[in-house]
CSV table of C-alpha atoms in Angstrom, one decimal:
chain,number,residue,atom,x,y,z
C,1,UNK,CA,-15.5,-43.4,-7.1
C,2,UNK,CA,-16.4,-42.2,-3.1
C,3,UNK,CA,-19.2,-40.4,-1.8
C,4,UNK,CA,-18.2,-36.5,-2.2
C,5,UNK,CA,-17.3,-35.5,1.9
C,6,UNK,CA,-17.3,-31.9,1.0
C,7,UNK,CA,-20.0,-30.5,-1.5
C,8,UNK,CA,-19.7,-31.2,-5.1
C,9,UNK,CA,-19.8,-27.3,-5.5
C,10,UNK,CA,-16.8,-26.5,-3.4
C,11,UNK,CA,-14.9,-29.4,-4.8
C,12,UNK,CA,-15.3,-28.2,-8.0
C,13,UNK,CA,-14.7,-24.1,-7.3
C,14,UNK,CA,-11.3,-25.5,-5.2
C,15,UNK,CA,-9.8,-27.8,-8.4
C,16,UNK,CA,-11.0,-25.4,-10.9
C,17,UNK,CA,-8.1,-22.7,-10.9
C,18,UNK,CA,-5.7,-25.5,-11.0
C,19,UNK,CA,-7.3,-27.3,-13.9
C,20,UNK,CA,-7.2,-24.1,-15.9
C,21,UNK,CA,-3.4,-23.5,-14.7
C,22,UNK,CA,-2.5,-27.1,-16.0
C,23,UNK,CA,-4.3,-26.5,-19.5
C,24,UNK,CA,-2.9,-23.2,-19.9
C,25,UNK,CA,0.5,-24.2,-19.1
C,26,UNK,CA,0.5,-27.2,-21.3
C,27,UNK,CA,-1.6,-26.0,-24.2
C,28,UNK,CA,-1.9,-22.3,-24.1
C,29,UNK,CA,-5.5,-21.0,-25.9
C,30,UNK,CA,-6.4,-19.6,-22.1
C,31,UNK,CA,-9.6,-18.1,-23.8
C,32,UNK,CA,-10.4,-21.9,-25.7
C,33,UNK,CA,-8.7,-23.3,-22.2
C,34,UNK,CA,-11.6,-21.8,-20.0
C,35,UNK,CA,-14.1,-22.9,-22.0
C,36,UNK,CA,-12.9,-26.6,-21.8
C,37,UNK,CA,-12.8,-26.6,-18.3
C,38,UNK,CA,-16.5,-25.1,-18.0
C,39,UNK,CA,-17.6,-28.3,-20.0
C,40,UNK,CA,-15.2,-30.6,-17.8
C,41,UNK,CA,-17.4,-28.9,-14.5
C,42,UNK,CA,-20.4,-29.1,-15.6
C,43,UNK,CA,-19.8,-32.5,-16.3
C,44,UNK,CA,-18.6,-33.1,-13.2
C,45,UNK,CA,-21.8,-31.6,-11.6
C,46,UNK,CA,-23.9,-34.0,-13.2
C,47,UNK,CA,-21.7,-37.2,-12.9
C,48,UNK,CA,-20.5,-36.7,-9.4
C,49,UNK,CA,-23.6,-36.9,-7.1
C,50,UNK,CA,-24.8,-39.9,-8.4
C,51,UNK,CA,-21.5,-41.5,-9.3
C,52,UNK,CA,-19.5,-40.8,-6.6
C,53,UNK,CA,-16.4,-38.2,-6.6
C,54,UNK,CA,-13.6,-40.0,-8.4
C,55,UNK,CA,-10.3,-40.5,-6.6
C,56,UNK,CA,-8.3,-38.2,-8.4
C,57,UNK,CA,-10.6,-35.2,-9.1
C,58,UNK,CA,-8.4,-32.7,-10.1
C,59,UNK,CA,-7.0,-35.4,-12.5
C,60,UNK,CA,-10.4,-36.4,-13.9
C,61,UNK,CA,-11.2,-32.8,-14.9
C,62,UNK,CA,-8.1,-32.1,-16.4
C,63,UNK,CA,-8.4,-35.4,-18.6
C,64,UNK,CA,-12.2,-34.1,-19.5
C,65,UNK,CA,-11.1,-30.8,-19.8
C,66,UNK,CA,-8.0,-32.0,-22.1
C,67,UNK,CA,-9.7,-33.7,-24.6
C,68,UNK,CA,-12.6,-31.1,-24.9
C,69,UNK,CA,-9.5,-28.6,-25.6
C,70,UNK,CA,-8.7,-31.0,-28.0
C,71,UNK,CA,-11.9,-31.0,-29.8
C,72,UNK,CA,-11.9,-27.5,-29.5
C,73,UNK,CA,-8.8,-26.7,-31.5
C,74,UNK,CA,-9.4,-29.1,-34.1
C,75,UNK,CA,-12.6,-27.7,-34.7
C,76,UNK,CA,-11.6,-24.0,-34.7
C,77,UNK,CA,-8.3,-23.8,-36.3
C,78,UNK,CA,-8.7,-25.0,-40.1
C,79,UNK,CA,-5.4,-24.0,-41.1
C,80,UNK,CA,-2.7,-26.5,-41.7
C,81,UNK,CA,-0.1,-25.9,-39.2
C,82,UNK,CA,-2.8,-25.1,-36.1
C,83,UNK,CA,-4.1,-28.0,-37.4
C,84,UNK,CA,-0.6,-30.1,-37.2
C,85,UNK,CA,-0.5,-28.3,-33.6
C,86,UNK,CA,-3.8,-29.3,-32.3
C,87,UNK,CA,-2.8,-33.1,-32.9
C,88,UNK,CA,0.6,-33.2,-31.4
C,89,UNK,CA,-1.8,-32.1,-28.2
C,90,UNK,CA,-3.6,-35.3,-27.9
C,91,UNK,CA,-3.7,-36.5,-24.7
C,92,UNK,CA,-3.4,-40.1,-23.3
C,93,UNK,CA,-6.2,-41.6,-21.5
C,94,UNK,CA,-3.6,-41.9,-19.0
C,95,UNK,CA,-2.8,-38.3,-18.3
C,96,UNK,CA,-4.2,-37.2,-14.8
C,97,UNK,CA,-2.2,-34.0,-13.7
C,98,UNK,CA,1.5,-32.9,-14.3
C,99,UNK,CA,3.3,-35.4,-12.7
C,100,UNK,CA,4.9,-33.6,-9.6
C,101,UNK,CA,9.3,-34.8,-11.2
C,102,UNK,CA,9.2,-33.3,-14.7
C,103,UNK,CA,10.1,-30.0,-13.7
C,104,UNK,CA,6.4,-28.5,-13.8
C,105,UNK,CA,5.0,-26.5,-11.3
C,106,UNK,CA,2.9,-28.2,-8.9
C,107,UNK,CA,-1.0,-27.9,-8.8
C,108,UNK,CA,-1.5,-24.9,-6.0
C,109,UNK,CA,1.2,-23.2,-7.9
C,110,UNK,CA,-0.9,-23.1,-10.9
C,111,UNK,CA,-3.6,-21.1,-9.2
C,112,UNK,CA,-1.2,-18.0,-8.1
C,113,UNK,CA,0.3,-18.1,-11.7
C,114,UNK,CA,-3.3,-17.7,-13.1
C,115,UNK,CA,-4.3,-14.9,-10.4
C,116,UNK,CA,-0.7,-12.7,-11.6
C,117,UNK,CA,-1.6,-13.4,-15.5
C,118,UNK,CA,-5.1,-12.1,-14.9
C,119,UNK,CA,-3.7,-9.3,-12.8
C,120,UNK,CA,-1.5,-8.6,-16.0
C,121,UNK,CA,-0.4,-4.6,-15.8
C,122,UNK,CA,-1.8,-4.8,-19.0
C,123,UNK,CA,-5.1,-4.8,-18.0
C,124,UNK,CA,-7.3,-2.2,-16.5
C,125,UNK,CA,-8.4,-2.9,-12.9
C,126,UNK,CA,-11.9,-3.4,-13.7
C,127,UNK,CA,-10.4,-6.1,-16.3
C,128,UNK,CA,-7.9,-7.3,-14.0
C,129,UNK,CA,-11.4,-7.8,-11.5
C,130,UNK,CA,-13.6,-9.6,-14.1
C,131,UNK,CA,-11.1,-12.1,-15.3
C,132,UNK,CA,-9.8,-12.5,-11.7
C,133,UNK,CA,-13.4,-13.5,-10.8
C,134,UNK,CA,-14.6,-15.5,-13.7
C,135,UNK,CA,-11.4,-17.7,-14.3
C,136,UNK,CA,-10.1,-17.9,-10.4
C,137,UNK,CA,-13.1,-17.5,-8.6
C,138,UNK,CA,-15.1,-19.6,-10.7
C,139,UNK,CA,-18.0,-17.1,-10.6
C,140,UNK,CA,-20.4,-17.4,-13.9
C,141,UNK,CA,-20.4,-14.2,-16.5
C,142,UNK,CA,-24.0,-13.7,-15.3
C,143,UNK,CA,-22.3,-13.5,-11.4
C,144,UNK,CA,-20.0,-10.7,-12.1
C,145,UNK,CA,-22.0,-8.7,-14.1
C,146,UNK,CA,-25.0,-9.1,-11.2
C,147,UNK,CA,-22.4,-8.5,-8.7
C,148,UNK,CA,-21.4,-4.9,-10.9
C,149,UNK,CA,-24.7,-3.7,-11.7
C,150,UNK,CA,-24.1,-4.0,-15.4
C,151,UNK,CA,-25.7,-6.3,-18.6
C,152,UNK,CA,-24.3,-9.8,-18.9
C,153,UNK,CA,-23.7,-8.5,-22.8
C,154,UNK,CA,-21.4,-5.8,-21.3
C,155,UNK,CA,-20.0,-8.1,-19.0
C,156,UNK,CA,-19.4,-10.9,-21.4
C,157,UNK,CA,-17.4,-8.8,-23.6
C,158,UNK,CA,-15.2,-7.1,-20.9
C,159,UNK,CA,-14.0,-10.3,-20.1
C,160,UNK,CA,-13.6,-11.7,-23.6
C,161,UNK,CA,-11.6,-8.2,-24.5
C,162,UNK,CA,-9.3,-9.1,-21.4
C,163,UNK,CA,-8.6,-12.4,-22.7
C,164,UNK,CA,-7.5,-11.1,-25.9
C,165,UNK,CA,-5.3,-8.8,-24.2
C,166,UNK,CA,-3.3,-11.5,-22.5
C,167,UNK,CA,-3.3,-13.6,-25.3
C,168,UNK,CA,0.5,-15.1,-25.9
C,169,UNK,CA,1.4,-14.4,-22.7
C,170,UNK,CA,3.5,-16.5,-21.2
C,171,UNK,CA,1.8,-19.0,-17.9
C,172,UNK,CA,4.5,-18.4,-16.1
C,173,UNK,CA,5.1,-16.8,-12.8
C,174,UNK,CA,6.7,-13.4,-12.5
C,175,UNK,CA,10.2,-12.9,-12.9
C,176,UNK,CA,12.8,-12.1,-9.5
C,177,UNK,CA,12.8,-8.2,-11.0
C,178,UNK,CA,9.2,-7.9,-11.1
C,179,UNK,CA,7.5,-10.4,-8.6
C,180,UNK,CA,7.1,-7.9,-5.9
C,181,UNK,CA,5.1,-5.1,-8.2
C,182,UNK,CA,2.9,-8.1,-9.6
C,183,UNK,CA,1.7,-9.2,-6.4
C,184,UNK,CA,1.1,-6.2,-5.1
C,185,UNK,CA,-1.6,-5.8,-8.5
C,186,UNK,CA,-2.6,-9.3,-7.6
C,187,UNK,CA,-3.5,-7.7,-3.2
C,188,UNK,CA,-5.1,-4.6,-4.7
C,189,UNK,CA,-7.3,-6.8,-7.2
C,190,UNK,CA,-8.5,-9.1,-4.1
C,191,UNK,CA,-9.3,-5.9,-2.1
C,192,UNK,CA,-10.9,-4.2,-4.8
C,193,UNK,CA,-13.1,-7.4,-4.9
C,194,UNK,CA,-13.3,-7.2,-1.1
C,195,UNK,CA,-14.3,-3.9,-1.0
C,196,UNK,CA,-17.0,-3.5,-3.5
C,197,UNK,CA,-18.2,-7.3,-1.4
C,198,UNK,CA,-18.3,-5.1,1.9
C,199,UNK,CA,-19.7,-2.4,1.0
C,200,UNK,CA,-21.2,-1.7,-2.5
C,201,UNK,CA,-20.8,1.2,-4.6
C,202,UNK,CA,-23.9,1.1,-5.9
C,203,UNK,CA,-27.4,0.0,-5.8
C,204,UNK,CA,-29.8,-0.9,-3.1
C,205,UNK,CA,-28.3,-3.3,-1.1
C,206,UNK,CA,-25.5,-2.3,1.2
C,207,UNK,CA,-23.4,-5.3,1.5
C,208,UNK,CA,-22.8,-8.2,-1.3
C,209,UNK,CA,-21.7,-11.5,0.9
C,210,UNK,CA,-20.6,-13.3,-2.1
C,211,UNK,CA,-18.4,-10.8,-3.3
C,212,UNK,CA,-16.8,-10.5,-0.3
C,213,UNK,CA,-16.6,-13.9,1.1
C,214,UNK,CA,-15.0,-14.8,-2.7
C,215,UNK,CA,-12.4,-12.1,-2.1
C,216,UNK,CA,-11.7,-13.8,1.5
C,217,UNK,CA,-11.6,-17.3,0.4
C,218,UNK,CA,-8.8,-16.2,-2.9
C,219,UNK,CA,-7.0,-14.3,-0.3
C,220,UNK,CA,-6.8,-17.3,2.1
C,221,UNK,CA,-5.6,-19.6,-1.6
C,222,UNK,CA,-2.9,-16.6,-1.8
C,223,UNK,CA,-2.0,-17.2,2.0
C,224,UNK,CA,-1.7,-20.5,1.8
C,225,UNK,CA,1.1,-20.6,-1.0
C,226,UNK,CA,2.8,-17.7,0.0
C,227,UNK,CA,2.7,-18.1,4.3
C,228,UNK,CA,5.3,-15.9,5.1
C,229,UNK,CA,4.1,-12.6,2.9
C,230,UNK,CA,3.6,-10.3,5.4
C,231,UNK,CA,1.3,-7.9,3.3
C,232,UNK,CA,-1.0,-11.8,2.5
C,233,UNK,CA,-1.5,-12.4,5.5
C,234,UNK,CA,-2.0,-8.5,6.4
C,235,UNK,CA,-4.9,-8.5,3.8
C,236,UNK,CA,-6.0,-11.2,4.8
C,237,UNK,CA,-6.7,-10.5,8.4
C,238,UNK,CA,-7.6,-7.1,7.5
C,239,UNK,CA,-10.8,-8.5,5.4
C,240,UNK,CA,-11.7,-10.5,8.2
C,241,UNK,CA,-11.5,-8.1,10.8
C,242,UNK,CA,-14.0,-6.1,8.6
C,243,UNK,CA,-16.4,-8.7,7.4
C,244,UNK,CA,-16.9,-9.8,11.3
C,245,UNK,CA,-18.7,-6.5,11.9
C,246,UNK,CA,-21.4,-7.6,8.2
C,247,UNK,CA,-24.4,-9.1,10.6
C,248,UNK,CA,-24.7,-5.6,12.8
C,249,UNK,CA,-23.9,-2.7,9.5
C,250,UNK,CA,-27.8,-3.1,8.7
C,251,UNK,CA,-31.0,-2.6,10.5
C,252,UNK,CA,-34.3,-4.9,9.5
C,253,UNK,CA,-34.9,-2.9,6.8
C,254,UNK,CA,-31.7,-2.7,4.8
C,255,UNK,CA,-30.7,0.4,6.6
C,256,UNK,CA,-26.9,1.6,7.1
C,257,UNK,CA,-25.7,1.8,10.8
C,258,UNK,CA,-22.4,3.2,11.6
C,259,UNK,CA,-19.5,1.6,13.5
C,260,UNK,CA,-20.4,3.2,16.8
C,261,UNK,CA,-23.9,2.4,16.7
C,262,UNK,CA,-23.8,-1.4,15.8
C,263,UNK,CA,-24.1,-4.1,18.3
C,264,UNK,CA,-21.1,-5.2,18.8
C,265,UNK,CA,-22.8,-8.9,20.2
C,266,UNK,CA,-23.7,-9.3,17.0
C,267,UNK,CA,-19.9,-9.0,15.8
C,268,UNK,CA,-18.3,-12.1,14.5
C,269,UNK,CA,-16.0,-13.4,17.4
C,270,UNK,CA,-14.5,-16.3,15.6
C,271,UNK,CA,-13.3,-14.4,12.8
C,272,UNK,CA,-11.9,-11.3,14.7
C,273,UNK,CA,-10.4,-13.6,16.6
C,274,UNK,CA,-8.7,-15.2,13.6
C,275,UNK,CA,-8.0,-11.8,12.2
C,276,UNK,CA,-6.5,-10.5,15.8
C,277,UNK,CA,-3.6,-13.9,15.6
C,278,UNK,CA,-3.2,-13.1,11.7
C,279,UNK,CA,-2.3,-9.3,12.4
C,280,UNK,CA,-0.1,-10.5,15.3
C,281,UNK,CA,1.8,-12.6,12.3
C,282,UNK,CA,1.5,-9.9,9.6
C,283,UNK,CA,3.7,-7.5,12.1
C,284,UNK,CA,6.1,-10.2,12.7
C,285,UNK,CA,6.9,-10.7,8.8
C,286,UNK,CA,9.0,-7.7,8.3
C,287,UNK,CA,8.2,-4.1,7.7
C,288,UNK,CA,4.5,-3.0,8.2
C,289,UNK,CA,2.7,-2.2,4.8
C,290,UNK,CA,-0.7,-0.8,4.4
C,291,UNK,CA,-2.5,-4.0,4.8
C,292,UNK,CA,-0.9,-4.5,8.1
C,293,UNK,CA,-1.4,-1.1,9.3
C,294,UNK,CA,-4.9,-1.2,8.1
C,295,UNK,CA,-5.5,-4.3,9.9
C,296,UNK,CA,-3.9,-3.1,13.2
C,297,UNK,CA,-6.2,-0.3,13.0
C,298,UNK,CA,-9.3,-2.8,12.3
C,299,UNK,CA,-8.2,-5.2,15.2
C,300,UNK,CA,-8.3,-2.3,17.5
C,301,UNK,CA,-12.0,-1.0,17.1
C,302,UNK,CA,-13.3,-4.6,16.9
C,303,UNK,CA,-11.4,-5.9,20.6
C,304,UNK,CA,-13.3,-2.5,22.1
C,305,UNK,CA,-16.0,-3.7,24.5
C,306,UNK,CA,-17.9,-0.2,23.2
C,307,UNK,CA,-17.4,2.5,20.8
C,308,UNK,CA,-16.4,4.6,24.2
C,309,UNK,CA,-13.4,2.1,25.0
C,310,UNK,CA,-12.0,2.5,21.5
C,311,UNK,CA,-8.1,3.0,21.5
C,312,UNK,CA,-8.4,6.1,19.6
C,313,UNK,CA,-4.6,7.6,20.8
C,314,UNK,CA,-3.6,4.0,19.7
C,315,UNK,CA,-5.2,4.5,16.4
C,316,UNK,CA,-3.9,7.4,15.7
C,317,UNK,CA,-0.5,6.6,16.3
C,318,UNK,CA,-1.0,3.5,13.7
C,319,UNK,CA,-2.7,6.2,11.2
C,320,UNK,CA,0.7,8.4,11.9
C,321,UNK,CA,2.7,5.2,10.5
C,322,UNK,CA,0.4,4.6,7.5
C,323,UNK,CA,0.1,8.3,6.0
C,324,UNK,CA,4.3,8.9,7.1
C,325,UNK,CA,4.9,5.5,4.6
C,326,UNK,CA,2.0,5.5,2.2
C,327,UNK,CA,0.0,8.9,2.0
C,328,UNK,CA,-2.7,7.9,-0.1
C,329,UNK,CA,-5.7,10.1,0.6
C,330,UNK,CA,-8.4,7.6,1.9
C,331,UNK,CA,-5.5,7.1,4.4
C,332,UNK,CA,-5.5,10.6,5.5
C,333,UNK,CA,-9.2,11.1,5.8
C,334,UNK,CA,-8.8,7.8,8.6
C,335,UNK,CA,-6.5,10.0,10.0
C,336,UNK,CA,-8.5,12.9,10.3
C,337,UNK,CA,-11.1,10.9,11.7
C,338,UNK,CA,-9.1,9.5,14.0
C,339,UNK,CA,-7.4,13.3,15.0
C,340,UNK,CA,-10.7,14.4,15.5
C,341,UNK,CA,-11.5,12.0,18.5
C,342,UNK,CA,-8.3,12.5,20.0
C,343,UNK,CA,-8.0,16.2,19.3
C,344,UNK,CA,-11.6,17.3,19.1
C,345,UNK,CA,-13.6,17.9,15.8
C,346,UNK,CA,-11.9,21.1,14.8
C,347,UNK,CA,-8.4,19.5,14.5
C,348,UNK,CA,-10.1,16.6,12.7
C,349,UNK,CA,-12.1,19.3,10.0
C,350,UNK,CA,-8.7,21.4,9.6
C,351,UNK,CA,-7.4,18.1,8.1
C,352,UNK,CA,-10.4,17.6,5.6
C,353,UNK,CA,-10.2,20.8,4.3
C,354,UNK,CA,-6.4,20.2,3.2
C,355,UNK,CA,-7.8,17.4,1.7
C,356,UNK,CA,-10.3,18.8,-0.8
C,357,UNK,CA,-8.4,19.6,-3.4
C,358,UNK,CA,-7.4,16.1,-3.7
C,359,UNK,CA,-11.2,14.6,-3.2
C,360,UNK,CA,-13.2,17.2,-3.6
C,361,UNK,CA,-16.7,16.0,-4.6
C,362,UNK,CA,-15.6,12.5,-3.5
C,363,UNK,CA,-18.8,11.3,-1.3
C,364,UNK,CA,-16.7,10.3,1.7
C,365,UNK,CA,-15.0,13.5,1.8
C,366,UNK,CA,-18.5,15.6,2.5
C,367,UNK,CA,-19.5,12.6,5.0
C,368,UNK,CA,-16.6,13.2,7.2
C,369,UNK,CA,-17.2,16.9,7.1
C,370,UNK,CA,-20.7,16.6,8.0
C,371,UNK,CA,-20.0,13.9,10.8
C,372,UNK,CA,-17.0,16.7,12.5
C,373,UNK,CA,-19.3,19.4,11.9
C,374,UNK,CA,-21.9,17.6,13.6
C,375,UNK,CA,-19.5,16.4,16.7
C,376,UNK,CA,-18.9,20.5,16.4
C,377,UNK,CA,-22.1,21.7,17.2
C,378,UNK,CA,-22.7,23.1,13.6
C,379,UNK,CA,-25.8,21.6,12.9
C,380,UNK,CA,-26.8,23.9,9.6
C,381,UNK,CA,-23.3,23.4,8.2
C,382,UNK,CA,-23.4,19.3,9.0
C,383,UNK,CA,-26.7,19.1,7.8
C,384,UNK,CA,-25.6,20.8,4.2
C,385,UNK,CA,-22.7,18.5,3.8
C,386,UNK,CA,-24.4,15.1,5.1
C,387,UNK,CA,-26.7,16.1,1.9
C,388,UNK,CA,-23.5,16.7,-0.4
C,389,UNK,CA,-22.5,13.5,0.9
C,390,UNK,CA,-25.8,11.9,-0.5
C,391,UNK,CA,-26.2,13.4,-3.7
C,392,UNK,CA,-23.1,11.6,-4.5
C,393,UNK,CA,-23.0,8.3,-3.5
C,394,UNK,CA,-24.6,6.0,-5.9
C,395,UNK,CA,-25.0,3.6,-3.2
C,396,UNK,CA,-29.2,3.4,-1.9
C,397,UNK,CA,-28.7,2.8,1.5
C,398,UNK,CA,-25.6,4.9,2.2
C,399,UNK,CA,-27.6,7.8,0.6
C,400,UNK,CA,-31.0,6.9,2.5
C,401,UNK,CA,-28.9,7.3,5.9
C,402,UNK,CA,-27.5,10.6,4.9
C,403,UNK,CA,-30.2,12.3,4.1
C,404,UNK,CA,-31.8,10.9,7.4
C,405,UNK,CA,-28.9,12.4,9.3
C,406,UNK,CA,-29.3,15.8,7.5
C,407,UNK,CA,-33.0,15.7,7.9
C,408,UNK,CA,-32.4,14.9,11.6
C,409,UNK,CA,-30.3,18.4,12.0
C,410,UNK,CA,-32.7,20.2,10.4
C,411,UNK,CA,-35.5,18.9,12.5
């Protein structure tokens, strides 16, 4: 047993993936598996600080976590041949972790197996979320459903029904035919996580830190097996880029400020200039996907020195690429932003209105409009839509500052 260096709690959050990857893969029961491994923590948190943090922690949780499983079967499964299974499962005292030459996969491999099989395609996203958080991120039930505005009750039983779902399913990673279509779930899971972290979809506050710097940290896990993934390491400078504006998106009373209002000495240097090297590499690794493209786009409004130095042409160009190979509508309203202050406003709002069939009644759509009308000079007509905009956000503070925008037209 040594002193812990790093915090019990961050020891603990790092192994805990992997324990529940080695249980799963040996024993299966990934519902009776998680539960095992909750015990083997929260024994750990007790032990640890006072004991010391044994040599092999990832080892000494599995073994905890092992015979709890253990327990767990034996006491749950009164039929004969679960019965017969659970004792062929005993474990040795001796077992620490899958030793690295009997053909298992190693630890770190563990955690991305766990992320694609609770980003199963079997699973609705806000499943694929939950589970992603609870047995990955090692967030509590009581965290998520905090973090999504909804009862633990609800909560709790969103993630048991996703367990249930996946139940049989093979721990193993994806197959050559399929890999590429899992991760991508895995990438859109992390941003969805990301995203709802940076800014929230609803309730009062405007950004959730621990949402998004959960979604960062997976992302970096991801990275870090998978190095030369151009669309990893895309993502992952593309959340960092973002979260490095957090500290100046609110005023001392919760209130939203946009991009070209904020302080940009309050931006995040170290980070954007970790993102900046990481979207060097992204575009380096092969064809540019959306996370790269996105990034590129990010890098370039955070190395502006002002929000009148911004490489709009630039961005525009990148926005060119992105709707040519991936015209998803969010995409295209960048774009029309980004037409608009190359163009002028009128070019930009021609370009929203061909995109209200698709989002009409979508928030962001009417927020655009009333920001081009505004640029325009149509102050009645900016001042309707910025309070479109806010009747349909569900999101406090983004609808306090629209209706302070349309109440400043109408002034």
């Amino acid at each position: 047993m040594t002193p812990p260096a790093v915090p019990v709690g961050d020891l603990l959050r790092t192994h805990a993936p992997q324990v529940l990857g080695a249980l799963v893969r040996r024993y299966g029961h990934f519902d009776q598996a998680e539960d095992a491994v909750q015990e083997a923590l929260l024994a750990a948190a007790r032990q640890w600080p006072e004991a010391g943090v044994p040599d092999n922690p990832r080892g000494w949780l599995i073994r905890v976590a092992s015979r709890r499983l253990v327990d767990l079967l034996r006491a749950e499964e009164s039929r004969r041949r679960r019965e017969e299974t659970a004792a062929r499962l005993d474990p040795g005292d001796a077992f620490t972790a899958p030793p690295p030459g009997e053909g298992r996969a190693p630890a770190e491999a563990d955690t991305l197996t766990l992320l694609f099989l609770c980003c199963h395609p079997d699973l609705a996203p806000a499943a694929q979320v939950a589970l992603t958080l609870r047995a990955v991120g090692g967030l509590t039930t009581a965290e998520i459903a905090r973090a999504h505005l909804v009862p633990e009750a609800t909560m709790a039983q969103r993630i048991s029904r996703a367990k249930r779902r996946i139940a049989g399913t093979p721990f193993r990673p994806p197959g050559p035919g399929d890999r590429d279509e899992r991760l991508a779930a895995v990438l859109q899971v992390l941003y969805l996580i990301f995203n709802e972290g940076y800014t929230a979809t609803s309730g009062a506050r405007l950004h959730r830190a621990d949402l998004a710097r959960e979604a960062i940290r997976l992302t970096r896990a991801v990275r870090a097996l998978l190095p030369r993934e151009g669309a990893v390491t895309g993502l992952l400078a593309l959340m960092l880029l973002t979260e490095a504006r957090s500290p100046a998106r609110t005023g001392p009373h919760g209130e939203l400020i946009p991009l070209d209002e904020q302080d940009r000495g309050r931006w995040l240097r170290g980070m954007i200039d970790e993102g900046t090297a990481l979207v060097e590499e992204a575009l380096s690794e092969g064809p540019a996907g959306p996370y790269q493209l996105q990034a590129a786009v990010a890098a370039l409004h955070d190395e502006a020195p002002s929000a009148g130095e911004t490489d709009w042409p630039q961005i525009l160009a990148l926005y060119d690429v992105l709707v040519a190979r991936f015209p998803e509508p969010m995409a295209r309203l960048g774009r029309a932003v980004a037409l608009a202050m190359v163009d002028g406003p009128r070019a930009g709002l021609a370009e929203v209105d061909r995109l209200a069939p698709e989002l009409r009644g979508h928030h962001r759509l009417d927020a655009v409009r009333a920001h081009l009308l505004e640029r325009a000079g149509d102050r009645a007509a900016a001042a309707e839509a910025y309070r479109s905009a806010a009747a349909g956000t569900l999101s406090t503070p983004e609808a306090r500052y629209l209706r302070m925008r349309a109440a400043r037209l109408s002034t």
